[in-house]
Short mmCIF file of C-alpha atoms in Angstrom, two decimals:
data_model
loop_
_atom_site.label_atom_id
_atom_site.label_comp_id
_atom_site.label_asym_id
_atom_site.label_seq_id
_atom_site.Cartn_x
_atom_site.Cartn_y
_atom_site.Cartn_z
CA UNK A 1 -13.20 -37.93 21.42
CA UNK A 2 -15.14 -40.10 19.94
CA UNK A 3 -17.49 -41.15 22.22
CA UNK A 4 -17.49 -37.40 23.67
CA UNK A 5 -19.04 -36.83 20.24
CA UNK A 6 -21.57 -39.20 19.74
CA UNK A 7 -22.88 -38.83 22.94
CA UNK A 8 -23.42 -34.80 21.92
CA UNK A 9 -24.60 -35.83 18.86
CA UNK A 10 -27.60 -38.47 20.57
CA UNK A 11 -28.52 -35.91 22.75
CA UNK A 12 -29.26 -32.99 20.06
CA UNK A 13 -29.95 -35.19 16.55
CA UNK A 14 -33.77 -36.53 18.32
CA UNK A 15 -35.20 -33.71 18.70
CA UNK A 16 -35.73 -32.72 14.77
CA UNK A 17 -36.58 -36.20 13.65
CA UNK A 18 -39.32 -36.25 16.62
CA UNK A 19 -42.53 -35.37 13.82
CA UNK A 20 -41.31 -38.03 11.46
CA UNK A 21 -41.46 -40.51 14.46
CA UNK A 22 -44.61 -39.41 15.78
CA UNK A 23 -45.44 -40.29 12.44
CA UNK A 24 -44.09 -43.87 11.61
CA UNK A 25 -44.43 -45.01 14.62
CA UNK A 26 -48.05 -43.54 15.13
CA UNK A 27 -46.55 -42.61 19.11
CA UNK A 28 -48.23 -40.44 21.58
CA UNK A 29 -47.29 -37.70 23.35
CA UNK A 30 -46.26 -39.34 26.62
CA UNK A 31 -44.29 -41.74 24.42
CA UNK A 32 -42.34 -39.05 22.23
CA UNK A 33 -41.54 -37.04 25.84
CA UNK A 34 -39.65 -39.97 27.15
CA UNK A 35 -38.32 -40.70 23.96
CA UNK A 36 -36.15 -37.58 24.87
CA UNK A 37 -36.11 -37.68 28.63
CA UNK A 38 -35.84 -41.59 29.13
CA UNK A 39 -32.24 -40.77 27.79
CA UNK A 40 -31.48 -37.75 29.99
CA UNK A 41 -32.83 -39.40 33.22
CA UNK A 42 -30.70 -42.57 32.56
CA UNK A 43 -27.92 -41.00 31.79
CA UNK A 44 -27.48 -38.52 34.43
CA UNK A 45 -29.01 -40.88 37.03
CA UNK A 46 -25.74 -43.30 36.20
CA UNK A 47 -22.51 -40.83 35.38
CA UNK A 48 -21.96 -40.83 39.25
CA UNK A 49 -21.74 -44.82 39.02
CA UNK A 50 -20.09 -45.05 36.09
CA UNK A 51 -17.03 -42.48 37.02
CA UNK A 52 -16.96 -44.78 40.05
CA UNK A 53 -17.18 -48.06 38.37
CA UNK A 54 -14.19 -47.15 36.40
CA UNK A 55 -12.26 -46.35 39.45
CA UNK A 56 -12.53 -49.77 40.78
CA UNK A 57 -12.87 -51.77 37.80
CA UNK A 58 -10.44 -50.01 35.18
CA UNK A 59 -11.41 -46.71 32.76
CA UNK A 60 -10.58 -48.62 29.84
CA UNK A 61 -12.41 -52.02 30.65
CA UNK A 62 -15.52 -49.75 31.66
CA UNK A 63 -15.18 -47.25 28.63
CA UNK A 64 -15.16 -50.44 26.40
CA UNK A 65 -18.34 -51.98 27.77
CA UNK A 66 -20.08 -48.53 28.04
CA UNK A 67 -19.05 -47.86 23.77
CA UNK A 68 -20.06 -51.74 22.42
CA UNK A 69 -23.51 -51.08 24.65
CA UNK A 70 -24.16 -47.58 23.42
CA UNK A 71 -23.62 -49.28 19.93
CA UNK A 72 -25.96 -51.92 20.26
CA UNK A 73 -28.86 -49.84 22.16
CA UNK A 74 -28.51 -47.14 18.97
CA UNK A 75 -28.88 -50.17 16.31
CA UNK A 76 -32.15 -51.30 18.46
CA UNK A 77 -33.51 -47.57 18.49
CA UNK A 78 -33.05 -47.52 14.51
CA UNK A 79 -34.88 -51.14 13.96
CA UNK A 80 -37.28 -50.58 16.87
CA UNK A 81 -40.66 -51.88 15.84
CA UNK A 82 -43.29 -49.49 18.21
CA UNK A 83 -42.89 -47.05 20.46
CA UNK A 84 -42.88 -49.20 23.53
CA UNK A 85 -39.20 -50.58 22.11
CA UNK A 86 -37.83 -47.40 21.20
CA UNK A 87 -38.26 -45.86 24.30
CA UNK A 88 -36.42 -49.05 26.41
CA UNK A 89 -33.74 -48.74 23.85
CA UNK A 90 -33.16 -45.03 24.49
CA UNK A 91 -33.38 -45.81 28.43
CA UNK A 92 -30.74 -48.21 27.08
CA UNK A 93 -28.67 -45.88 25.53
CA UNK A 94 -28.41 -43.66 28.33
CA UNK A 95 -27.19 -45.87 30.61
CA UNK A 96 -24.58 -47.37 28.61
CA UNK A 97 -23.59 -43.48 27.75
CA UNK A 98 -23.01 -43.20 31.63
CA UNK A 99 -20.38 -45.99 31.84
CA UNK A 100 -18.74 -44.77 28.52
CA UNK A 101 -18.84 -40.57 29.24
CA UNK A 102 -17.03 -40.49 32.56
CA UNK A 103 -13.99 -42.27 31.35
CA UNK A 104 -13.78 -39.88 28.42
CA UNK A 105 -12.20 -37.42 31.13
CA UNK A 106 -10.52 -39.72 33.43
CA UNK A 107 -8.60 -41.59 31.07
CA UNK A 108 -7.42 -38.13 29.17
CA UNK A 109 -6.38 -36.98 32.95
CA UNK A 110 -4.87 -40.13 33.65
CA UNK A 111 -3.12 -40.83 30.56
CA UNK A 112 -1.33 -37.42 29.27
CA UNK A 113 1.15 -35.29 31.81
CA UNK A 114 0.58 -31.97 33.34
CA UNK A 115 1.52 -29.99 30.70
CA UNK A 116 -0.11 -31.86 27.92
CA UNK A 117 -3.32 -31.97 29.42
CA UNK A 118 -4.03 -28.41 27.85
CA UNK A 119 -3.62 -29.22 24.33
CA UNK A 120 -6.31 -32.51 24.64
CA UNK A 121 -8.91 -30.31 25.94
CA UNK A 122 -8.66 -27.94 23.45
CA UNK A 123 -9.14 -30.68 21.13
CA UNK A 124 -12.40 -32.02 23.54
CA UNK A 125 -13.64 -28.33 23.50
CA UNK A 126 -13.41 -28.31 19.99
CA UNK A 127 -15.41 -31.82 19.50
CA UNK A 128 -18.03 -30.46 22.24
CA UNK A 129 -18.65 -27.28 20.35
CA UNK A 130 -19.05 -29.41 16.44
CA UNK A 131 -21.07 -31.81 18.71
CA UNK A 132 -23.62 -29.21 19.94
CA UNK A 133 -24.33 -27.68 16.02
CA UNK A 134 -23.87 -30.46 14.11
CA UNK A 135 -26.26 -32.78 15.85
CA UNK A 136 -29.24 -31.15 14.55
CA UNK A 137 -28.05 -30.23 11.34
CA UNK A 138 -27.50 -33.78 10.98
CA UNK A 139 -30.90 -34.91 11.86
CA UNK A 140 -31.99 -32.40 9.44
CA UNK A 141 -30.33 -33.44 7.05
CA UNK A 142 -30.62 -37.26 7.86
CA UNK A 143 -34.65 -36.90 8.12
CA UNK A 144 -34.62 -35.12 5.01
CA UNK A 145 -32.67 -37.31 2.66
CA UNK A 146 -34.84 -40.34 3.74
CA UNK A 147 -32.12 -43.25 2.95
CA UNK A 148 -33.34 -46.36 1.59
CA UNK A 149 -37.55 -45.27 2.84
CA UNK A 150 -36.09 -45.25 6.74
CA UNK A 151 -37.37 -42.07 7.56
CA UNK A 152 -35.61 -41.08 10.98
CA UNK A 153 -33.71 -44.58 11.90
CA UNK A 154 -30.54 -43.44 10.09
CA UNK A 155 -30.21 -40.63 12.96
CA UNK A 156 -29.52 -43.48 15.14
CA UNK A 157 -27.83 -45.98 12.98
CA UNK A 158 -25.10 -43.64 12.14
CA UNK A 159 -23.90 -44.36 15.38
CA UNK A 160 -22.65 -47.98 14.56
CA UNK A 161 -19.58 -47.61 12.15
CA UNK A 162 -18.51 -44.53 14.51
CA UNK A 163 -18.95 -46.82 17.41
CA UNK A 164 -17.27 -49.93 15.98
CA UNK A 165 -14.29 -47.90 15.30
CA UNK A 166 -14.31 -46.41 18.93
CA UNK A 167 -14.21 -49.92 20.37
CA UNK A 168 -11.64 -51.34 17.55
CA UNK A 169 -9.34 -47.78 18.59
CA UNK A 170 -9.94 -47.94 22.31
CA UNK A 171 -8.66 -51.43 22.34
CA UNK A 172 -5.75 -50.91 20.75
CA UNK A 173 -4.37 -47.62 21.93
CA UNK A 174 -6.03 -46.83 25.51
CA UNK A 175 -4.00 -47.30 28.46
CA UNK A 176 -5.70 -49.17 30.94
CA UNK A 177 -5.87 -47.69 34.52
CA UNK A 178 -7.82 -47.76 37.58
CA UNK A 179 -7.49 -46.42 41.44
CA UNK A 180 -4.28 -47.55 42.99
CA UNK A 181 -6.08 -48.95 46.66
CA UNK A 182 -8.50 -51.41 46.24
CA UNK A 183 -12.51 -49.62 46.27
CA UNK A 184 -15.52 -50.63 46.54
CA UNK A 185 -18.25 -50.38 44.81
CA UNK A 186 -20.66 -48.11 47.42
CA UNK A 187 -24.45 -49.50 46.96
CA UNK A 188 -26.63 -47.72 49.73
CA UNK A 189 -24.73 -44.15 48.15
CA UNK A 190 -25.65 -45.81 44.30
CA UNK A 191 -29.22 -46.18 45.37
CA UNK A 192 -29.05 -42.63 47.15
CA UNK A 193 -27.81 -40.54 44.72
CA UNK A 194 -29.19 -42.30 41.63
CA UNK A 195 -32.65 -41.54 43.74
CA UNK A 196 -31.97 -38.35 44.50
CA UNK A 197 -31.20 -37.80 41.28
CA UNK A 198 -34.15 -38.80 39.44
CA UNK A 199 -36.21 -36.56 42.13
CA UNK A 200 -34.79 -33.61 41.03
CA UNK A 201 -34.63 -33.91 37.10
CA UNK A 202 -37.83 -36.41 36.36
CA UNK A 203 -39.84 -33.34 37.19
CA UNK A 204 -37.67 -30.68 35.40
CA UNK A 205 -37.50 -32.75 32.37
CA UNK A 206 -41.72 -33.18 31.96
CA UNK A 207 -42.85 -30.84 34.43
CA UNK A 208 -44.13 -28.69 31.85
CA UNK A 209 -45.89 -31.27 29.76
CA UNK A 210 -47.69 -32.59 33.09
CA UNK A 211 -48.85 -28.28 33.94
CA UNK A 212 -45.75 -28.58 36.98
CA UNK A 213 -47.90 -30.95 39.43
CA UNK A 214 -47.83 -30.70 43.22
CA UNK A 215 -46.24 -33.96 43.76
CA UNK A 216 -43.14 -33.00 40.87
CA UNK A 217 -42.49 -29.45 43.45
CA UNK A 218 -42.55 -31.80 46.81
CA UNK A 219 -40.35 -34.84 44.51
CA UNK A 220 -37.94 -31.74 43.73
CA UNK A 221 -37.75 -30.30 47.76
CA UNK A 222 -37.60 -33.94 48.55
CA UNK A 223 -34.51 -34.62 46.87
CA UNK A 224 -32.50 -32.32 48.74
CA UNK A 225 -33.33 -34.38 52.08
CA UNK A 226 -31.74 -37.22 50.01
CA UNK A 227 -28.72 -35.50 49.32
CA UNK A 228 -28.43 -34.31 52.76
CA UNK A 229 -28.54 -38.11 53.69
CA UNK A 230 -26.31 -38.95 50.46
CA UNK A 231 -23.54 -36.69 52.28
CA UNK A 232 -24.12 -38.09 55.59
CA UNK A 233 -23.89 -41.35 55.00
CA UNK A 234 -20.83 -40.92 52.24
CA UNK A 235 -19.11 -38.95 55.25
CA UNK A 236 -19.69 -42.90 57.43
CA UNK A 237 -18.47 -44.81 54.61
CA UNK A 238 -15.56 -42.52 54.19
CA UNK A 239 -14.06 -42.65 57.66
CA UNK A 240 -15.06 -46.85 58.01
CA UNK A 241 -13.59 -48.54 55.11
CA UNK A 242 -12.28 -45.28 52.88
CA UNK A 243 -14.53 -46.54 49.89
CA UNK A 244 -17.28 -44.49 48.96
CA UNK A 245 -19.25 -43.33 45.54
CA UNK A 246 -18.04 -39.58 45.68
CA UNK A 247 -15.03 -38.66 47.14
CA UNK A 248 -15.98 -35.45 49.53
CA UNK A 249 -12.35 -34.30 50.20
CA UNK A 250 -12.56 -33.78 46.32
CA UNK A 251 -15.05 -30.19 47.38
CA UNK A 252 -11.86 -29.25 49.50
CA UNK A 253 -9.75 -28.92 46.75
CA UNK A 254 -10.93 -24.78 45.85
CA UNK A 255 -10.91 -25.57 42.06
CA UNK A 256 -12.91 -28.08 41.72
CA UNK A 257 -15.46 -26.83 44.32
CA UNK A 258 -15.75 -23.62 42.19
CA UNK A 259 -15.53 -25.40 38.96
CA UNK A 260 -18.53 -27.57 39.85
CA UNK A 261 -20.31 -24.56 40.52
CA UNK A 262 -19.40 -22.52 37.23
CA UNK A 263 -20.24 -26.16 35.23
CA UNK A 264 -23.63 -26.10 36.92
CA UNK A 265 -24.13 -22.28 36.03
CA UNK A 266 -23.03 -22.85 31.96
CA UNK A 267 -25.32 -26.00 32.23
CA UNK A 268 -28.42 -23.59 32.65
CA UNK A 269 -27.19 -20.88 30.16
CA UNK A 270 -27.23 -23.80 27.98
CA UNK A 271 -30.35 -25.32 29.00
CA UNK A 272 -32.12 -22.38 28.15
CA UNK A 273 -30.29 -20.91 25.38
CA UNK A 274 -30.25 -24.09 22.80
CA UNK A 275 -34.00 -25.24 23.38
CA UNK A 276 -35.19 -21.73 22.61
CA UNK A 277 -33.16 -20.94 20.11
CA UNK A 278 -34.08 -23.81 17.79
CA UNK A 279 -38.20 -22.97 19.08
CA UNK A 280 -37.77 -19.07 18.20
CA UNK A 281 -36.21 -20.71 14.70
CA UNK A 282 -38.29 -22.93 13.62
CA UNK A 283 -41.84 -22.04 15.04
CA UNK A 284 -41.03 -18.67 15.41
CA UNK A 285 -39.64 -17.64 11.96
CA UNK A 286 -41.16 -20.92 10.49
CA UNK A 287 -37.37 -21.81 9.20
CA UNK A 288 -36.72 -25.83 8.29
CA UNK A 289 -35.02 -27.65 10.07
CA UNK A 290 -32.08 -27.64 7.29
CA UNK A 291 -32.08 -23.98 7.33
CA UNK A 292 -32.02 -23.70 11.21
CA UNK A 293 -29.42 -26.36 10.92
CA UNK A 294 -27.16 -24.51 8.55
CA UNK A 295 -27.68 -21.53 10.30
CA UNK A 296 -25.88 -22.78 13.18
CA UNK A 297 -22.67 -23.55 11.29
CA UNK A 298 -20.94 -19.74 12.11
CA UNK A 299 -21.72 -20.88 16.36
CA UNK A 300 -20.13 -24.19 15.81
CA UNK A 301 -16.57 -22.88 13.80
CA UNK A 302 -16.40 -20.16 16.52
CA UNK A 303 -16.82 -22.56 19.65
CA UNK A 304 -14.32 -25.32 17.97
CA UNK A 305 -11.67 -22.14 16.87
CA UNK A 306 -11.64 -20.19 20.03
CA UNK A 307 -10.85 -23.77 22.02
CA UNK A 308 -8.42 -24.90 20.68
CA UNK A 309 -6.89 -21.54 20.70
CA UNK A 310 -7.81 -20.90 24.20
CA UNK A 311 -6.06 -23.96 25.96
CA UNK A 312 -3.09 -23.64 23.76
CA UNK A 313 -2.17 -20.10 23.38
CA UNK A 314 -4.44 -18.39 25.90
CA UNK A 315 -4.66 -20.47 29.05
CA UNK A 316 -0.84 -20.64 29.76
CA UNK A 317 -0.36 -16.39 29.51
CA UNK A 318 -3.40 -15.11 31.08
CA UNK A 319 -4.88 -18.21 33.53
CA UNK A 320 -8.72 -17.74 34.64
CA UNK A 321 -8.63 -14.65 33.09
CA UNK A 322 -9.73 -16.32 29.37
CA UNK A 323 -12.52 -18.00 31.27
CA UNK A 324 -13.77 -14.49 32.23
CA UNK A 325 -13.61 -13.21 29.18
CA UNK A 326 -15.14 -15.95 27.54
CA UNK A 327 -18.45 -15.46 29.75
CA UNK A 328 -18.49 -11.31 28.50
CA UNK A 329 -17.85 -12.56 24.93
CA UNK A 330 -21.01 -15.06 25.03
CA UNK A 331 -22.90 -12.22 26.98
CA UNK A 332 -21.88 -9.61 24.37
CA UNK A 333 -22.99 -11.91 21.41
CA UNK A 334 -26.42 -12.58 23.41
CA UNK A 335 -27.16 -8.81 23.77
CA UNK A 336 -26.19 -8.42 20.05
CA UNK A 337 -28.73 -11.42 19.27
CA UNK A 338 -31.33 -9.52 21.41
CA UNK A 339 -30.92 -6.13 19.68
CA UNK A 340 -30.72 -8.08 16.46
CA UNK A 341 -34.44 -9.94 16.98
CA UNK A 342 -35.83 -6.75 18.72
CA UNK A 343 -35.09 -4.64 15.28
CA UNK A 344 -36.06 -7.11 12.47
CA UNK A 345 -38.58 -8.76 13.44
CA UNK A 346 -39.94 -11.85 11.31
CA UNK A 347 -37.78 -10.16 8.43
CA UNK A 348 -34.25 -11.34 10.41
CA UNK A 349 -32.18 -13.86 8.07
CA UNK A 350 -30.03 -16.11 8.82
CA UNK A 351 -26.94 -14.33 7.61
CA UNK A 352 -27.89 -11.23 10.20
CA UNK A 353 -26.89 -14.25 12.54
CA UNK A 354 -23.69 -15.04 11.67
CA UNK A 355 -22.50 -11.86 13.70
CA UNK A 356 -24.33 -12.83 17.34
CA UNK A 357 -23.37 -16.24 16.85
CA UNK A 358 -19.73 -16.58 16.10
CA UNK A 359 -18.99 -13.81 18.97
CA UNK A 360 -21.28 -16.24 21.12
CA UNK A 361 -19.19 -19.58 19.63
CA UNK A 362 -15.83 -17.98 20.51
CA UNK A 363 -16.97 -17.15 23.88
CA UNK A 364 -18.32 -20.47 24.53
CA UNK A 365 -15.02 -22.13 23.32
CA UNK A 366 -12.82 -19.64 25.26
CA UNK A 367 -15.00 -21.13 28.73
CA UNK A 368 -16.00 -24.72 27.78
CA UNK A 369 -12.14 -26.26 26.93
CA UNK A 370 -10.48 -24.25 29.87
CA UNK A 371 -13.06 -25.04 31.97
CA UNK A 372 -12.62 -28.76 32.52
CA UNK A 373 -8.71 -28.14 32.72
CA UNK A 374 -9.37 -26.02 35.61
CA UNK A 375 -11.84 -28.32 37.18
CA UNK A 376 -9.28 -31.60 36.97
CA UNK A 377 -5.97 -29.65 37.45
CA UNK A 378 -5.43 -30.40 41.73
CA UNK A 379 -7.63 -33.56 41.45
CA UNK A 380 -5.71 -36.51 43.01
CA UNK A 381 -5.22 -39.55 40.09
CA UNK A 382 -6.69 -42.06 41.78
CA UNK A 383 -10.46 -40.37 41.82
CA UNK A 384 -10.16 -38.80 38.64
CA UNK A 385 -13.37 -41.25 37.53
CA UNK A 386 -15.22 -40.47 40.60
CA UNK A 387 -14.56 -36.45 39.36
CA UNK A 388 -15.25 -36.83 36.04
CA UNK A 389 -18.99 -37.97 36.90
CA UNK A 390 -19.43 -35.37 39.00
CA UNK A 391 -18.60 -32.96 36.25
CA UNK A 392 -20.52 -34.81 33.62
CA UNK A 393 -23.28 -35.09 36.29
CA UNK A 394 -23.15 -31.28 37.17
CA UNK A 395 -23.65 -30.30 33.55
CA UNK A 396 -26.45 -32.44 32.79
CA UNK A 397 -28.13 -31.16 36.33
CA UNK A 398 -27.41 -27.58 35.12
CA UNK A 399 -29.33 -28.66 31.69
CA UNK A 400 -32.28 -30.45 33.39
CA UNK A 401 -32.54 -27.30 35.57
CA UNK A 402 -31.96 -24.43 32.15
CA UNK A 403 -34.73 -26.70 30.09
CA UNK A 404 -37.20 -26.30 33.63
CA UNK A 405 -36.85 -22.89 33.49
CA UNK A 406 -37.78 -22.29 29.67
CA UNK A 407 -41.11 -22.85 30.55
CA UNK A 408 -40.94 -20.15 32.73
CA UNK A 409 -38.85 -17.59 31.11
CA UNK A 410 -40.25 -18.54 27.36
CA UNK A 411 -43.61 -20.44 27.43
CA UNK A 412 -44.09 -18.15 30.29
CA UNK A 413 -44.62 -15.06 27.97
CA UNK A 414 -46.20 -16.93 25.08
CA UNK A 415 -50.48 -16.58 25.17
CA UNK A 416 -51.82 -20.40 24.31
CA UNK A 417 -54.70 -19.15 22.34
CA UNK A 418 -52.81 -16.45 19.96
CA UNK A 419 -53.58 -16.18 16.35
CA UNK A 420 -51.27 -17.67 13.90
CA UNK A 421 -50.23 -14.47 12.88
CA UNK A 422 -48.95 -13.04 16.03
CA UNK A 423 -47.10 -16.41 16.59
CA UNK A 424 -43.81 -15.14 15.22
CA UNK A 425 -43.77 -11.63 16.95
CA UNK A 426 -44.63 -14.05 20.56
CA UNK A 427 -42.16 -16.07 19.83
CA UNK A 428 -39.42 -13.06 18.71
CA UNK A 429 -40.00 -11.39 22.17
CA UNK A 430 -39.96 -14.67 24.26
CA UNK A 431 -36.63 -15.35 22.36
CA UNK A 432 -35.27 -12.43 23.49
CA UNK A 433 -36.91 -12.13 27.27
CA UNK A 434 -35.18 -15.57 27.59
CA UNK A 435 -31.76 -14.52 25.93
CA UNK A 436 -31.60 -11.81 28.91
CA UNK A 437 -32.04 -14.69 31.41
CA UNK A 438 -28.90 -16.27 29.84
CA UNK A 439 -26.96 -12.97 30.65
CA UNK A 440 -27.75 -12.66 34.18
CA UNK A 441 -27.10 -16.32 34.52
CA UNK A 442 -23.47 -15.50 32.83
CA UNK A 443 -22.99 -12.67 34.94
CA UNK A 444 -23.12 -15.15 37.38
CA UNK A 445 -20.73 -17.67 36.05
CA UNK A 446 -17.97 -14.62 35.76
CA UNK A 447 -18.40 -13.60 39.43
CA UNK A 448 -18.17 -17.61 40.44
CA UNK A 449 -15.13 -17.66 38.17
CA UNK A 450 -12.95 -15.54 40.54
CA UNK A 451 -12.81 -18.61 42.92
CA UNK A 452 -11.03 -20.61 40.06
CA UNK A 453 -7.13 -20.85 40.46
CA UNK A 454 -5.25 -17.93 38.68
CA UNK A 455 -3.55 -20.00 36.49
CA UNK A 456 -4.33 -23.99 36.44
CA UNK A 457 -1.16 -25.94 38.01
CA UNK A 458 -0.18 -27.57 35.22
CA UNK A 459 0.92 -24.77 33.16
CA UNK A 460 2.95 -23.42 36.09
CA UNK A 461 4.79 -26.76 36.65
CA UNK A 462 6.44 -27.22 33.05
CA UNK A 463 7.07 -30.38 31.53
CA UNK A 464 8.43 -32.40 33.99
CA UNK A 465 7.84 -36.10 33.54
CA UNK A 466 4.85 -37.90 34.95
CA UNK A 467 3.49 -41.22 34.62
CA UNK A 468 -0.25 -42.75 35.35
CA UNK A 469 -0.40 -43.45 38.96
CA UNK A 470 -0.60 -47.47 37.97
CA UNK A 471 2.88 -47.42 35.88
CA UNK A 472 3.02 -51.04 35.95
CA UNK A 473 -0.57 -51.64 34.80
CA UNK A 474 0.16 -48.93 32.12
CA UNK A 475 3.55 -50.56 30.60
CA UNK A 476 2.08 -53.62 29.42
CA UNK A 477 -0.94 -51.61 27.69
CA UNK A 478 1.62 -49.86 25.54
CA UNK A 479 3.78 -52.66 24.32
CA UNK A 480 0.13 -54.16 23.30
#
């Protein structure tokens, strides 16, 4: 849980401190773009990897090294001395986040029985949903206060007593495991996928910046070939030594096939819906970033409530079901948000939120805890790493993809040489032309969700006894 957070956290506290970097640091504009994107692209480039890595090598051992590097690389981005060092910290920091996320799953599905399984990811729903909110209003608050004349380094510095206790913790009380046959590790698919990758979201992620460039549209069509490749050759490796990066059987098994595609969906409503919320905030209405911050307290209570309650009470009654509701909740709080902007205007305040945004929360948290239950529920033990980057994976592709298509469905409406007074009313109706993007893409999520099991396995099977698949790796952990 704790690294689940503070990887949310790093991925939504950079973006308000950016101006009092630019600042400081006198960067440019390339250099504050890859300040956020270096992260992304590392990260998602690596979860594949890393799920994989802990396979082979153990979730714990892995999830250990991942936390103590993601510590150090946020302790050089708060003493980085130019530009040039913060940005090879942050490329840092992703790619120790994609040996320490993956595990997060894995060792949760490896670790707790069946019918215990529910009640964790309630908890991780809950974390994911104070993650999302709380990241900014941190920053905000972080940039704001200015402790001890370090302008935006405490945003990353925070990280280290959170991350000393995650490694002091995960030592003691995580149970190591690993796959029981010997794997591995698959280079030639590394290389492959970690390309393909990085063709597809280098030019989502600053295709906008760079006015979408000819060779960023043949990079994107490009990486498809790759992953047609990726899958042949992962099919080879599969049937010679039974070792390869992503287990393909895994797309047999109907949940997680369908849960991929409903985590790639939510990954654009996302995408879309967090960037332009916060632009529509605090360009649009000219808020603070404290006061956008705050006002985002209702979405985050809402998404960690209706989680925990979901997994728990909901889940084990009415199966998929919860997930469908869920998506009409969010899309019934985005509709209210539209109607909302549409009829005050610049005038709106941030307590004519609170409505919009705890019905959204609580239909976020009834999909986003559920969801990953659903996704692991038939997943053999053994490549429960090798899943759990493909999820992690799926969701960041799904962001990369949702923060491509703002500049389409936002800056896409927005004139470049406005006056500064019609800024606000631009940036009202962009707000809202994008918010009807998120329905449709919801709308799509709920029809996808029918392919989900009817009620996940686990809550079917009862609490009959299981054990991680590596019971005499695991016994020794817990008399440590």
């Amino acid at each position: 849980m704790t690294a689940a957070f503070m990887d949310l956290v790093d991925v939504t506290i950079v973006n308000i401190a950016i101006p009092s970097m630019e600042r400081d640091l006198g960067a440019s504009f390339g250099a504050i773009q890859w300040i956020t994107a270096g992260y992304a692209l590392a990260f998602a480039a690596g979860l594949i990897t890393g799920g994989r890595l802990g396979d082979i090598y153990g979730r714990k051992r892995l999830f250990l090294i991942g936390i103590t590097g993601f510590t150090l690389a946020s302790a050089l981005c708060g003493f980085a001395a130019d530009e040039n060092m913060l940005v090879a910290s942050r490329l840092l920091q992703g790619a120790t986040a994609a040996m320490m996320v993956p595990q997060v799953l894995a060792i949760i599905h490896v670790t707790f029985p069946a019918h215990e399984r529910g009640k964790v990811f309630g908890m991780f729903g809950a974390v994911i949903g104070l993650g999302a909110v709380s990241g900014p209003l941190l920053g905000a608050l972080l940039t704001q206060w200015n402790l001890f004349g370090l302008e935006w380094r405490p945003i990353f510095l925070i990280n280290l007593p959170v991350g000393i206790a995650g490694v002091i913790l995960g030592r003691k009380y995580i149970i190591e495991s690993r796959a029981p046959k010997a794997l591995r590790l698959d280079l030639v698919g590394v290389a492959l996928a970690t390309t393909g990758l990085l063709m597809l979201i280098y030019p989502l992620t600053r295709g906008r910046e760079l006015g979408w460039p000819l060779w960023g549209h043949l990079c994107m069509a490009g990486s498809l070939l790759v992953f047609a490749v990726f899958v042949a050759y992962e099919k080879r490796k599969t049937r010679k030594d039974g070792s390869p990066l992503v287990e393909l059987s895994l797309f047999k098994v109907k949940s997680f096939a369908a849960g991929i595609a409903v985590q790639l969906t939510f990954g654009i409503a996302c995408g879309i819906f967090f960037l332009v919320w916060t632009l529509y905030m605090q360009i649009g209405l000219g808020w603070s970033p404290l006061r956008a911050g705050l006002t985002g307290v209702p979405f985050s209570i809402a998404v960690s409530t209706a989680a925990g309650l979901s997994v728990q009470k909901l889940v084990p009654r009415f199966g998929r079901k919860v997930l469908q509701a869920g998506a009409l909740t969010m899309a019934t709080g985005l509709v209210l948000y539209i109607w909302e902007a549409g009829r005050y205007g610049t005038a709106i305040h941030s307590w004519q939120m609170v409505l919009p945004l705890a019905v959204m929360g609580a239909g976020m948290g009834l999909i986003v805890a559920p969801l990953t239950d659903a996704v692991l529920s038939d997943v053999p033990r053994e490549h429960s790493g090798s899943a759990s980057g493909l999820i992690n994976t799926t969701m960041q592709m799904g962001n990369a993809l949702g923060l491509g298509l703002v500049s389409v469905v936002f800056f896409g409406s927005i004139d470049d040489r406005m006056a500064p007074s019609a800024v606000g009313k631009a940036f009202g109706d962009a707000f809202q032309n994008s918010l009807w993007w998120v329905v449709a893409v919801l709308a799509v999520i709920f029809v996808v969700m029918f392919a989900l099991p009817a009620r996940p396995k686990q809550h079917v099977e009862g609490a009959e006894s299981e054990l991680p698949e590596d019971s005499a790796e695991a016994e020794p952990a817990l008399a440590h």
